[in-house]
């Protein structure tokens, strides 16, 4: 019975588990802690310096507060900033897994083997996955694509890291970005060389190797001239995590004619029906269209977390570059989401599209906050924004705050917004045709989200749509 | 098939139906006529299970079972279909998707296997031709921005696909042009069979030339005040409801 062990070794070999066998550091944050983190990770000195600068800057910053998101104060000295990779509890079979979790898996249509992996059951069938992963790895390296953990990239490609780290989200950007820069443990790095079309969705590989979601993750994707990559983060299975605060940073760099599609399906634990527990998700995601004709697309389906605060943004520097943001955010029970995007038009003829779909149910509170900024030199810039809210029930809320700053007069910015409810008449109509209220709500919600789902990779569009159904279960009728 | 006994219904505290009794046997077509606001749609929606209404008294049996205890979707699966007077719009949900979901739920309830996308489309296209409906309407969102007549035709399309045992048509003829009226009537007549019953709510004798009823009932202020053969409809057309009201008044005094 040495299978699990050899599996762990193999996993390590393929680079998704942080290569350390050290114990947990005590709670709290100080320069010494940061030095230790950097040392344990065997980082080059530029990394340590950067972390320290970020930390010192963070000390001068105030935690932001918003009018539409409420949560108890976080004690930053009560967090463990470094611990050895956690081994998931190994169970022997699915029978030992929480029934409720299994039912959810089933409803989401997650294959049995993946169910086991997600639930932490020891599986021999994982060997299949490993070999699949190996094939992927070979295919990627043949194409010249670098795809590895951030720690690995720091070791093997320090020049690239040094060049791009913080180039999109500097540590000075905001409170959480500064904290992340100081203490981040790991994440992913992805580099697509000139002219290469990444031969696969980077989701599949990622999912099979799914590392423990870090509390302070960092992702960096660089697409060189004329390259293309589609990256998928997350998973529709409900993820529980003992870390309440998550503050990730994602940076995307698109050079001339490069195109990056970044899709997220997020379903972290959102707390119970009374609103207890649940993850605070404070993420900074930003892309930079550096080159002409480059394109960055953010697509997100957010159903989890107790509190979500995130604004995937695009800075459109290159002339004719394109930024897109497609979002579905669901707030059920006592969930709060404050999300949206920022499109900063710097170059000429830059175009951006924002489609935001907010769904609120029970006591959910959904806020869209978006900024479209057109700088003086961004001649003929175009933006189209559409924000739709769907309310299920009468105790939930939706707010829309579109901020528009246009500094030249050859640009056009268009905004449309709507708020609708699933009416009793609609529900009765569906039921009269034999459709259960659950399916009816599902159908209407999915119809509402269509424009966003269309932009997800096929396989995830299906999952996302099921996920919404499961997340909304019992919220109407 | 359907037996309504002394049915009293109110909405938001207002009594609308004040003791309706009506028996519809297998294969029969009953026309229900009556002035605006007399309670025709109320009756139709109560039979379909609209939760907005409260039944205060009386009972309804469908195939011998207590209909009022059944959820609306159960009634639909048991074969009750209501063509709405005002069909609602469901943005974002395509007509075909909607109807496929409905048909499959009904089929599953009947113990039949679900139709897959290909099988459904084949059936759907056949029915689409039957009601001479435009292809483009079929793929648009359910009733969204349909014209009044298109909505009515869509109801008939749904009915021909779902093949109910009891079809309740609530003013399906209003808003239809003459050609559409004939097509809808033909669709309805095709469904006529010895095991299928219909309740047709209408204001116009014209429809009854195409869908010839076995019985005609006049609903007035929440009561059926007169029942008769198809000739009653002709009489109403000639005399209006005043005739009925007058004869009622004289009968009372
Ligand atoms: N929510 C409500 N509160 C009070 N009265 C209502 C409500 N809904 C319907 N009514 C009343 O119930 C009565 C019956 O309405 P119903 O729709 O059944 O009439 P109808 O016979 O179908 O009329 P029409 O021929 O115009 O379609 C009307 O007087 C209407 O105003
Ligand atoms: Mg009516």
XYZ file of C-alpha atoms and ligand atoms in Angstrom:
762
model
C 0.000 0.000 0.000
C 2.453 2.646 -1.002
C 0.137 4.151 -3.551
C -0.824 7.394 -1.821
C 2.806 8.158 -1.064
C 4.009 7.596 -4.548
C 1.128 9.684 -5.751
C 2.181 12.582 -3.583
C 5.699 12.269 -4.903
C 4.493 12.264 -8.454
C 2.350 15.264 -7.825
C 5.360 17.044 -6.453
C 7.349 16.060 -9.477
C 4.805 17.768 -11.693
C 5.189 20.913 -9.807
C 1.999 21.872 -8.155
C 2.855 21.296 -4.552
C 5.198 23.658 -2.802
C 8.511 21.896 -2.282
C 8.854 22.245 1.464
C 8.640 20.043 4.469
C 8.595 22.641 7.192
C 6.380 23.369 10.078
C 3.954 26.118 10.562
C 5.187 29.526 11.636
C 3.531 31.134 14.623
C 0.666 33.519 14.096
C 1.340 37.127 13.304
C 3.162 39.282 10.816
C 6.503 41.042 11.083
C 9.609 41.603 8.955
C 11.086 38.490 10.515
C 8.141 36.405 9.432
C 8.538 37.686 5.873
C 12.254 36.958 5.899
C 11.467 33.451 7.073
C 8.896 32.887 4.364
C 11.320 34.021 1.705
C 14.096 31.948 3.167
C 11.992 28.798 3.421
C 11.096 29.256 -0.210
C 14.726 29.748 -1.063
C 13.936 32.932 -2.941
C 16.434 35.177 -4.699
C 17.113 38.455 -2.936
C 14.991 40.590 -5.269
C 11.964 38.691 -4.030
C 12.722 39.323 -0.385
C 13.338 42.992 -1.007
C 10.084 43.289 -2.873
C 8.176 41.540 -0.115
C 9.698 43.778 2.531
C 8.928 46.938 0.596
C 5.371 45.750 0.213
C 5.124 45.012 3.921
C 6.457 48.406 4.914
C 4.014 50.020 2.573
C 1.150 47.919 3.923
C 1.914 49.168 7.423
C 1.143 52.690 6.246
C -2.179 51.706 4.700
C -5.660 51.607 6.158
C -8.010 48.755 5.609
C -10.674 49.970 3.224
C -14.273 50.159 4.296
C -17.284 50.253 2.031
C -20.796 51.294 2.548
C -22.256 48.144 1.033
C -20.206 45.381 2.583
C -20.241 44.630 6.295
C -18.079 42.202 8.236
C -16.407 41.935 11.604
C -12.914 43.331 11.868
C -10.078 41.043 10.788
C -7.169 40.676 13.202
C -4.114 40.459 10.967
C -1.899 39.332 13.830
C -4.152 36.344 14.361
C -3.360 34.772 10.986
C -0.750 32.160 10.233
C 1.153 33.457 7.240
C 3.140 30.398 6.501
C 2.510 26.737 6.908
C 3.667 23.614 5.203
C 1.304 22.383 2.521
C -1.602 20.744 4.253
C -2.226 17.135 3.526
C -5.873 16.596 2.904
C -7.476 14.168 5.297
C -7.380 10.845 3.561
C -10.607 8.934 3.739
C -10.918 5.425 2.496
C -14.059 5.653 0.455
C -16.823 7.989 -0.562
C -18.994 6.417 2.116
C -17.020 8.321 4.717
C -17.721 11.645 3.059
C -20.336 14.107 4.255
C -23.670 13.191 2.674
C -24.627 16.745 1.877
C -21.393 17.298 -0.011
C -21.958 14.172 -2.061
C -25.458 15.233 -2.996
C -24.088 18.527 -4.204
C -21.407 16.800 -6.253
C -24.028 14.608 -7.800
C -26.220 17.539 -8.710
C -23.268 19.246 -10.306
C -22.579 16.140 -12.320
C -18.984 15.887 -11.174
C -17.470 12.573 -12.253
C -17.012 10.019 -9.502
C -13.236 10.053 -9.599
C -13.134 13.787 -9.328
C -15.643 13.682 -6.492
C -13.247 11.488 -4.607
C -10.341 13.758 -5.250
C -12.265 16.831 -4.182
C -13.497 15.152 -1.039
C -10.027 13.945 -0.168
C -10.610 10.240 -0.630
C -7.566 8.141 -1.419
C -7.933 6.982 -5.004
C -5.834 4.693 -7.095
C -7.592 5.879 -10.198
C -5.741 9.154 -9.734
C -2.910 7.437 -11.521
C -4.925 7.861 -14.653
C -5.185 11.545 -13.980
C -1.490 11.762 -13.374
C -0.722 10.202 -16.691
C -3.195 12.555 -18.331
C -1.428 15.409 -16.618
C 1.884 14.156 -17.912
C 0.580 14.150 -21.437
C -0.625 17.690 -20.981
C 2.691 18.730 -19.541
C 4.523 17.289 -22.541
C 2.159 18.926 -24.970
C 2.622 22.275 -23.282
C 6.370 22.160 -23.177
C 6.468 21.135 -26.813
C 4.602 24.333 -27.590
C 7.044 26.275 -25.426
C 4.422 27.208 -22.890
C 5.620 27.580 -19.338
C 2.983 26.623 -16.848
C 4.076 25.959 -13.297
C 3.655 26.986 -9.719
C 4.790 30.457 -8.804
C 7.492 29.094 -6.496
C 8.861 26.974 -9.280
C 8.877 29.939 -11.614
C 10.801 31.996 -9.067
C 13.444 29.257 -9.066
C 13.516 28.480 -12.780
C 12.555 31.714 -14.484
C 13.628 34.471 -12.093
C 14.233 36.918 -14.946
C 10.633 36.682 -16.133
C 9.315 36.991 -12.612
C 11.496 39.981 -11.884
C 10.385 41.637 -15.091
C 6.649 41.169 -14.662
C 5.928 40.702 -10.962
C 3.974 43.714 -9.780
C 4.050 45.301 -13.218
C 0.270 45.255 -13.395
C -0.720 45.268 -9.748
C 2.023 47.086 -7.850
C 2.166 46.421 -4.137
C 1.133 50.002 -3.577
C -2.181 49.357 -5.296
C -4.399 48.583 -2.361
C -4.402 47.205 1.155
C -4.933 43.567 0.176
C -2.572 43.684 -2.782
C 0.149 44.996 -0.487
C -0.536 42.277 2.066
C -0.501 39.648 -0.653
C 2.799 40.911 -2.051
C 4.392 40.698 1.380
C 3.275 37.208 2.318
C 1.992 35.323 -0.722
C 2.808 31.664 -0.536
C 2.267 30.370 -4.013
C 0.127 30.448 -7.106
C 0.529 29.882 -10.798
C 2.747 31.244 -13.493
C 1.991 30.992 -17.145
C 4.063 32.207 -20.070
C 3.018 31.895 -23.700
C 5.818 32.644 -26.125
C 5.508 34.725 -29.265
C 3.043 33.452 -31.826
C 1.982 30.424 -29.821
C -1.605 29.421 -29.437
C -1.744 27.504 -26.189
C -2.782 24.009 -27.286
C -5.370 23.518 -24.549
C -7.540 25.265 -22.072
C -5.334 25.585 -19.063
C -8.258 24.509 -16.937
C -8.109 20.773 -17.402
C -4.540 20.457 -16.363
C -5.047 22.801 -13.481
C -8.064 20.984 -12.193
C -6.403 17.631 -12.179
C -3.490 19.002 -10.273
C -5.586 21.320 -8.183
C -3.383 22.536 -5.437
C -4.781 23.568 -2.093
C -6.218 26.981 -2.588
C -3.824 29.274 -0.865
C -4.945 32.066 1.333
C -2.667 34.543 -0.409
C -2.323 33.271 -3.938
C -0.601 34.995 -6.769
C -1.069 34.346 -10.465
C 0.900 35.865 -13.291
C 0.134 35.265 -16.944
C 2.253 36.730 -19.703
C 1.165 36.398 -23.327
C 3.825 37.418 -25.794
C 3.156 38.937 -29.206
C 0.469 37.169 -31.198
C -0.132 34.447 -28.635
C -3.369 33.149 -27.184
C -4.286 31.491 -23.946
C -7.468 30.532 -22.174
C -7.064 30.055 -18.469
C -9.666 28.754 -16.122
C -9.518 29.251 -12.423
C -11.610 27.590 -9.797
C -14.093 24.888 -9.769
C -17.787 24.573 -9.253
C -17.480 22.104 -6.407
C -18.068 23.785 -3.074
C -14.711 24.439 -1.473
C -14.391 24.736 2.239
C -11.325 26.266 3.679
C -10.327 26.992 7.223
C -8.850 30.308 6.160
C -11.498 32.898 6.358
C -9.638 35.651 4.558
C -8.548 35.182 0.973
C -6.610 37.937 -0.711
C -5.344 36.800 -4.082
C -3.665 38.814 -6.797
C -3.855 38.046 -10.493
C -1.799 39.885 -13.078
C -2.186 39.507 -16.826
C 0.080 40.977 -19.462
C -0.941 40.909 -23.131
C 1.591 42.045 -25.704
C 0.822 43.077 -29.273
C -1.997 41.045 -30.840
C -1.985 38.683 -27.883
C -5.225 37.496 -26.384
C -5.916 36.243 -22.869
C -9.176 34.749 -21.742
C -9.385 34.377 -18.003
C -12.440 32.589 -16.688
C -13.365 32.033 -13.083
C -15.936 29.839 -11.467
C -15.874 30.537 -7.774
C -17.868 28.619 -5.225
C -16.178 28.970 -1.881
C -18.092 28.278 1.249
C -20.517 31.112 1.731
C -21.603 30.525 5.280
C -24.713 28.858 6.582
C -28.291 30.006 6.147
C -27.912 32.387 9.096
C -24.823 33.888 7.535
C -22.275 32.370 9.903
C -18.856 31.348 8.689
C -17.988 31.684 5.071
C -14.999 33.054 3.262
C -14.077 36.677 2.700
C -12.777 36.936 -0.818
C -10.831 40.141 -1.456
C -9.123 39.753 -4.787
C -7.188 42.098 -7.000
C -7.310 41.050 -10.623
C -5.981 43.212 -13.347
C -4.855 42.857 -16.914
C -2.749 45.141 -18.998
C -3.214 45.275 -22.739
C 0.274 46.538 -23.401
C 0.513 45.958 -27.119
C -1.583 47.116 -30.029
C -4.576 44.985 -30.888
C -4.280 42.948 -27.751
C -7.281 41.609 -25.918
C -8.139 40.566 -22.399
C -11.424 38.945 -21.437
C -12.493 38.335 -17.861
C -15.419 36.015 -17.407
C -16.561 35.178 -13.935
C -19.283 33.223 -12.261
C -19.302 33.959 -8.567
C -21.641 31.989 -6.396
C -19.613 31.425 -3.270
C -17.955 33.315 -0.430
C -19.662 35.206 2.365
C -18.172 38.433 1.106
C -16.748 39.064 -2.323
C -14.854 42.174 -3.166
C -13.331 42.109 -6.594
C -13.016 44.190 -9.716
C -11.188 42.409 -12.527
C -9.928 45.276 -14.598
C -8.207 46.010 -17.849
C -5.825 48.812 -18.627
C -6.032 49.413 -22.348
C -2.705 50.902 -23.268
C -2.042 49.597 -26.763
C -3.987 51.251 -29.567
C -6.972 49.197 -30.764
C -6.818 46.956 -27.730
C -9.957 45.356 -26.329
C -11.091 44.703 -22.778
C -14.104 42.594 -21.859
C -15.784 41.769 -18.592
C -18.606 39.258 -18.310
C -19.864 38.525 -14.866
C -22.529 36.597 -13.038
C -22.619 37.169 -9.312
C -25.067 35.363 -7.117
C -25.857 36.390 -3.552
C -28.018 34.043 -1.573
C -28.791 33.863 2.160
C -26.606 36.526 3.792
C -23.953 36.744 1.094
C -22.622 40.128 0.090
C -20.866 40.889 -3.139
C -19.331 44.112 -4.235
C -17.928 43.431 -7.631
C -17.515 45.009 -10.991
C -14.709 46.102 -13.188
C -12.542 48.979 -14.212
C -11.789 49.696 -17.830
C -9.078 52.273 -18.226
C -8.787 53.509 -21.797
C -5.341 54.901 -22.464
C -4.667 54.160 -26.131
C -6.514 55.180 -29.286
C -9.506 53.216 -30.576
C -9.585 51.088 -27.483
C -12.831 49.261 -26.866
C -14.394 47.715 -23.814
C -17.536 45.752 -23.078
C -19.008 45.153 -19.651
C -21.872 42.744 -19.089
C -22.759 42.265 -15.473
C -25.557 40.042 -14.219
C -26.338 40.186 -10.527
C -28.711 37.743 -8.886
C -29.912 38.280 -5.346
C -31.954 35.790 -3.353
C -33.183 35.625 0.247
C -31.118 38.261 2.102
C -28.380 38.508 -0.507
C -26.939 41.895 -1.248
C -25.365 42.400 -4.650
C -23.527 45.512 -5.680
C -22.114 46.307 -9.075
C -19.438 48.952 -9.002
C -17.776 49.801 -12.264
C -15.474 52.449 -13.541
C -14.983 53.376 -17.158
C -12.232 55.887 -17.519
C -11.234 57.377 -20.844
C -7.992 59.340 -20.764
C -7.376 62.406 -22.967
C -5.289 60.513 -25.533
C -7.719 57.620 -25.924
C -9.330 58.982 -29.045
C -12.355 57.144 -30.379
C -12.498 54.917 -27.367
C -15.714 52.952 -27.026
C -17.386 51.374 -24.065
C -20.635 49.548 -23.717
C -21.875 48.650 -20.259
C -24.904 46.618 -19.378
C -25.843 45.855 -15.781
C -28.825 43.681 -15.097
C -30.095 42.636 -11.715
C -32.492 39.837 -10.973
C -34.192 39.706 -7.597
C -35.684 36.550 -6.140
C -37.906 37.415 -3.245
C -38.380 40.684 -1.462
C -35.674 40.684 1.238
C -32.724 40.895 -1.129
C -31.121 43.894 -2.702
C -29.183 45.019 -5.731
C -27.234 48.223 -6.193
C -25.523 49.587 -9.255
C -22.815 52.213 -9.177
C -21.464 52.967 -12.629
C -18.732 55.583 -12.559
C -17.825 57.143 -15.872
C -14.981 59.571 -16.466
C -14.440 60.657 -20.028
C -11.626 63.068 -20.761
C -11.934 63.436 -24.497
C -14.889 64.064 -26.722
C -14.309 61.639 -29.567
C -15.200 58.736 -27.308
C -18.511 57.025 -26.789
C -19.625 55.436 -23.567
C -22.975 53.685 -23.332
C -24.663 52.374 -20.236
C -27.805 50.309 -19.799
C -29.217 48.917 -16.605
C -32.239 46.910 -15.624
C -33.708 45.305 -12.549
C -36.194 42.496 -12.807
C -37.880 39.953 -10.607
C -39.065 36.466 -11.242
C -42.762 37.115 -11.071
C -45.402 34.832 -9.608
C -47.037 34.889 -13.023
C -43.884 33.557 -14.679
C -43.580 30.817 -12.098
C -47.207 29.833 -12.435
C -46.896 29.789 -16.205
C -43.966 27.371 -16.006
C -45.666 25.180 -13.442
C -48.807 25.094 -15.532
C -46.704 23.494 -18.211
C -45.529 20.812 -15.798
C -42.204 22.389 -14.897
C -41.305 22.269 -11.198
C -40.635 25.598 -9.517
C -37.015 24.652 -8.972
C -36.508 23.979 -12.663
C -38.469 27.055 -13.559
C -36.258 29.295 -11.446
C -33.239 27.573 -12.873
C -34.387 28.118 -16.384
C -35.167 31.775 -15.868
C -31.906 32.439 -14.036
C -29.928 30.671 -16.720
C -31.701 32.626 -19.383
C -30.766 35.766 -17.519
C -27.100 34.752 -17.501
C -26.902 33.526 -21.074
C -24.738 36.312 -22.419
C -22.119 35.566 -19.796
C -22.192 31.773 -20.025
C -21.655 32.044 -23.752
C -18.173 33.304 -23.000
C -17.159 30.415 -20.789
C -15.408 27.373 -22.177
C -18.121 24.867 -23.068
C -17.498 22.389 -20.314
C -17.561 25.115 -17.698
C -20.632 26.777 -19.086
C -22.515 23.574 -18.359
C -21.073 23.332 -14.875
C -21.712 26.970 -14.129
C -25.307 26.668 -15.137
C -25.816 23.630 -12.911
C -24.012 25.403 -10.126
C -26.442 28.303 -10.200
C -29.281 25.856 -9.958
C -27.824 24.121 -6.942
C -26.930 27.402 -5.263
C -30.438 28.710 -5.647
C -32.157 25.551 -4.529
C -35.180 26.229 -2.390
C -34.865 29.980 -2.610
C -38.210 30.364 -4.338
C -41.651 28.838 -3.790
C -63.367 13.722 -16.465
C -63.941 16.983 -14.580
C -66.544 17.678 -11.966
C -66.870 21.084 -10.352
C -69.188 21.218 -7.359
C -70.426 24.466 -5.812
C -67.064 26.186 -6.291
C -66.554 29.464 -4.423
C -63.369 31.435 -5.076
C -62.045 34.714 -3.785
C -58.991 36.830 -4.436
C -57.673 39.344 -1.943
C -60.859 39.019 0.020
C -63.136 39.667 -2.952
C -65.551 36.878 -3.786
C -65.364 36.202 -7.522
C -66.898 32.777 -8.078
C -70.081 32.203 -6.132
C -71.000 28.588 -6.532
C -70.043 27.062 -9.859
C -71.128 23.541 -10.674
C -70.173 21.969 -13.949
C -69.505 18.505 -15.238
C -67.377 17.839 -18.287
C -67.327 14.294 -19.588
C -64.687 12.665 -21.718
C -64.645 13.904 -25.257
C -66.925 16.877 -24.606
C -66.274 20.458 -25.566
C -67.804 23.087 -23.310
C -67.898 26.737 -24.230
C -67.969 29.307 -21.449
C -69.202 32.763 -22.304
C -69.985 35.802 -20.235
C -69.376 39.515 -19.927
C -66.052 41.041 -18.927
C -65.231 40.506 -15.299
C -67.769 37.730 -14.801
C -65.101 35.294 -13.611
C -64.228 33.191 -16.659
C -60.459 33.551 -16.322
C -60.776 33.078 -12.589
C -62.429 29.723 -13.162
C -59.812 28.737 -15.721
C -56.896 29.678 -13.471
C -58.350 28.067 -10.392
C -58.675 24.821 -12.286
C -55.016 25.145 -13.274
C -54.011 25.844 -9.663
C -53.078 29.526 -9.630
C -52.032 30.163 -6.009
C -53.239 33.754 -6.199
C -56.812 32.538 -5.714
C -58.392 31.055 -2.615
C -61.052 28.414 -2.852
C -63.450 29.177 -0.037
C -65.966 26.451 -0.666
C -66.772 23.564 -2.956
C -64.731 20.854 -4.606
C -63.305 19.826 -7.947
C -62.721 16.271 -9.040
C -60.480 15.392 -11.945
C -60.731 11.758 -12.992
C -62.197 11.144 -9.559
C -59.293 12.767 -7.663
C -59.392 15.883 -5.554
C -57.903 18.399 -7.976
C -57.683 21.249 -5.502
C -55.125 19.395 -3.420
C -52.728 19.049 -6.328
C -49.875 21.441 -7.068
C -50.181 23.229 -10.422
C -47.296 21.273 -11.943
C -48.942 18.018 -10.862
C -52.167 19.063 -12.522
C -50.257 19.837 -15.690
C -48.559 16.464 -15.593
C -51.953 14.840 -15.078
C -52.980 16.434 -18.343
C -54.562 19.793 -17.567
C -53.481 22.517 -19.942
C -54.420 26.159 -19.738
C -53.952 28.377 -22.764
C -53.658 31.703 -20.966
C -55.623 34.782 -21.860
C -52.455 36.787 -21.221
C -49.405 34.536 -21.692
C -46.388 35.884 -19.793
C -43.010 36.635 -21.283
C -39.970 34.764 -20.043
C -36.908 36.637 -21.271
C -33.778 34.631 -21.979
C -35.515 31.256 -22.100
C -35.955 30.002 -25.626
C -39.308 28.684 -26.705
C -37.873 25.350 -27.729
C -35.925 24.918 -24.515
C -38.980 25.774 -22.471
C -41.248 23.404 -24.310
C -38.743 20.585 -24.243
C -38.410 20.954 -20.476
C -42.192 20.952 -20.116
C -42.718 17.962 -22.377
C -40.046 15.928 -20.650
C -41.438 16.619 -17.194
C -44.851 15.542 -18.418
C -43.400 12.456 -20.088
C -41.455 11.430 -17.024
C -44.605 11.755 -14.931
C -46.313 9.434 -17.381
C -43.484 6.944 -17.132
C -42.284 7.661 -20.667
C -38.622 8.199 -21.517
C -37.433 11.779 -21.994
C -36.916 12.970 -25.550
C -33.413 14.029 -26.427
C -32.742 17.228 -28.323
C -32.925 15.602 -31.752
C -36.127 13.699 -31.072
C -37.721 16.769 -29.605
C -36.801 18.986 -32.538
C -38.303 16.538 -34.952
C -41.590 16.541 -33.068
C -41.430 20.251 -32.566
C -40.935 21.054 -36.228
C -43.852 18.858 -37.151
C -46.136 20.659 -34.723
C -44.766 23.996 -35.783
C -45.944 23.309 -39.309
C -49.292 22.181 -38.006
C -49.985 25.539 -36.415
C -48.192 27.317 -39.276
C -45.980 29.196 -36.918
C -42.901 31.022 -38.036
C -39.576 29.271 -37.402
C -38.039 32.431 -36.034
C -40.682 32.726 -33.321
C -39.867 29.234 -32.210
C -36.334 30.108 -31.316
C -37.019 33.410 -29.637
C -37.509 33.764 -25.912
C -40.859 32.543 -24.616
C -43.458 35.115 -25.702
C -40.941 37.933 -25.488
C -42.032 40.787 -27.741
C -44.520 38.487 -29.459
C -47.561 40.221 -30.852
C -50.857 39.450 -29.160
C -51.821 36.988 -31.866
C -48.398 35.347 -31.881
C -48.668 34.711 -28.163
C -52.007 32.995 -28.635
C -50.658 30.864 -31.412
C -47.714 29.922 -29.249
C -50.130 28.658 -26.607
C -51.723 26.405 -29.177
C -48.314 25.184 -30.295
C -47.545 24.228 -26.716
C -50.875 22.501 -26.410
C -50.380 20.415 -29.523
C -46.969 19.325 -28.266
C -48.131 18.524 -24.743
C -51.351 16.777 -25.850
C -53.331 17.361 -22.655
C -56.391 15.437 -21.522
C -58.260 18.554 -20.512
C -57.513 21.707 -22.456
C -58.776 25.019 -21.124
C -58.588 27.783 -23.705
C -59.051 31.242 -22.260
C -59.977 33.616 -25.071
C -57.448 32.090 -27.378
C -59.408 33.608 -30.246
C -59.130 37.210 -29.169
C -56.445 39.112 -30.997
C -56.243 36.593 -33.825
C -56.734 37.590 -37.437
C -59.165 35.541 -39.493
C -56.562 33.232 -40.979
C -54.942 32.667 -37.619
C -58.321 31.899 -36.115
C -58.852 29.135 -38.650
C -55.410 27.708 -38.036
C -55.862 27.744 -34.273
C -59.300 26.177 -34.594
C -57.895 23.500 -36.876
C -55.170 22.814 -34.309
C -57.772 22.466 -31.600
C -60.022 20.269 -33.714
C -57.148 17.965 -34.496
C -56.785 17.368 -30.791
C -60.451 16.581 -30.380
C -60.829 12.976 -29.478
C -63.115 10.761 -27.442
C -60.696 10.856 -24.470
C -59.947 14.533 -24.538
C -62.125 17.258 -23.114
C -62.054 20.990 -23.608
C -63.293 24.105 -21.964
C -63.295 27.008 -24.377
C -63.715 30.507 -22.986
C -64.708 32.995 -25.632
C -66.640 36.156 -26.285
C -67.414 35.333 -29.876
C -69.792 32.957 -31.537
C -67.413 33.103 -34.521
C -64.915 30.740 -32.889
C -67.697 28.293 -32.145
C -68.402 27.988 -35.852
C -65.016 26.347 -36.118
C -64.847 24.613 -32.767
C -68.361 23.368 -32.380
C -69.177 22.922 -28.675
C -71.344 20.273 -27.131
C -72.498 22.691 -24.455
C -72.498 26.421 -23.900
C -72.567 28.013 -20.446
C -73.142 31.610 -19.535
C -71.179 32.946 -16.606
C -72.535 36.025 -14.925
C -71.189 37.579 -11.751
C -69.513 34.383 -10.679
C -72.396 32.032 -11.374
C -73.395 29.887 -14.326
C -76.769 31.351 -15.065
C -77.618 29.475 -18.179
C -76.490 26.354 -19.995
C -77.549 25.042 -23.334
C -76.524 23.693 -26.678
C -74.495 25.550 -29.291
C -77.622 27.486 -30.189
C -77.284 29.380 -26.929
C -74.205 31.039 -28.342
C -76.185 32.174 -31.363
C -78.882 33.539 -29.116
C -76.293 35.456 -27.076
C -74.852 36.867 -30.252
C -78.282 38.178 -31.221
C -79.498 39.393 -27.869
C -76.382 40.103 -25.862
C -76.196 39.339 -22.167
C -79.059 41.668 -21.387
C -81.426 39.047 -22.721
C -80.086 36.512 -20.214
C -80.106 39.041 -17.402
C -83.704 40.019 -18.182
C -84.975 36.487 -18.289
C -83.133 35.839 -14.982
C -84.685 38.871 -13.397
C -88.156 37.911 -14.489
C -87.601 34.358 -13.299
C -86.621 35.655 -9.845
C -89.570 37.968 -9.414
N -56.415 40.801 -7.354
C -57.714 41.085 -7.498
N -58.365 41.790 -6.546
C -59.661 42.093 -6.678
N -60.402 41.723 -7.735
C -59.810 41.011 -8.698
C -58.451 40.658 -8.632
N -58.151 39.947 -9.727
C -59.291 39.877 -10.464
N -60.276 40.517 -9.846
C -61.650 40.688 -10.334
O -62.243 39.442 -10.568
C -63.272 39.590 -11.517
C -63.222 38.420 -12.491
O -62.069 38.528 -13.313
P -61.807 37.519 -14.498
O -60.471 37.808 -15.035
O -62.077 36.152 -14.059
O -62.904 37.966 -15.543
P -63.202 37.426 -16.990
O -64.562 36.882 -16.976
O -62.128 36.536 -17.446
O -63.179 38.768 -17.836
P -62.678 39.073 -19.337
O -63.768 38.675 -20.240
O -62.473 40.523 -19.360
O -61.418 38.315 -19.559
C -63.068 40.935 -12.172
O -64.062 41.811 -11.705
C -61.711 41.373 -11.670
O -61.632 42.758 -11.532
Mg -60.658 36.623 -18.854
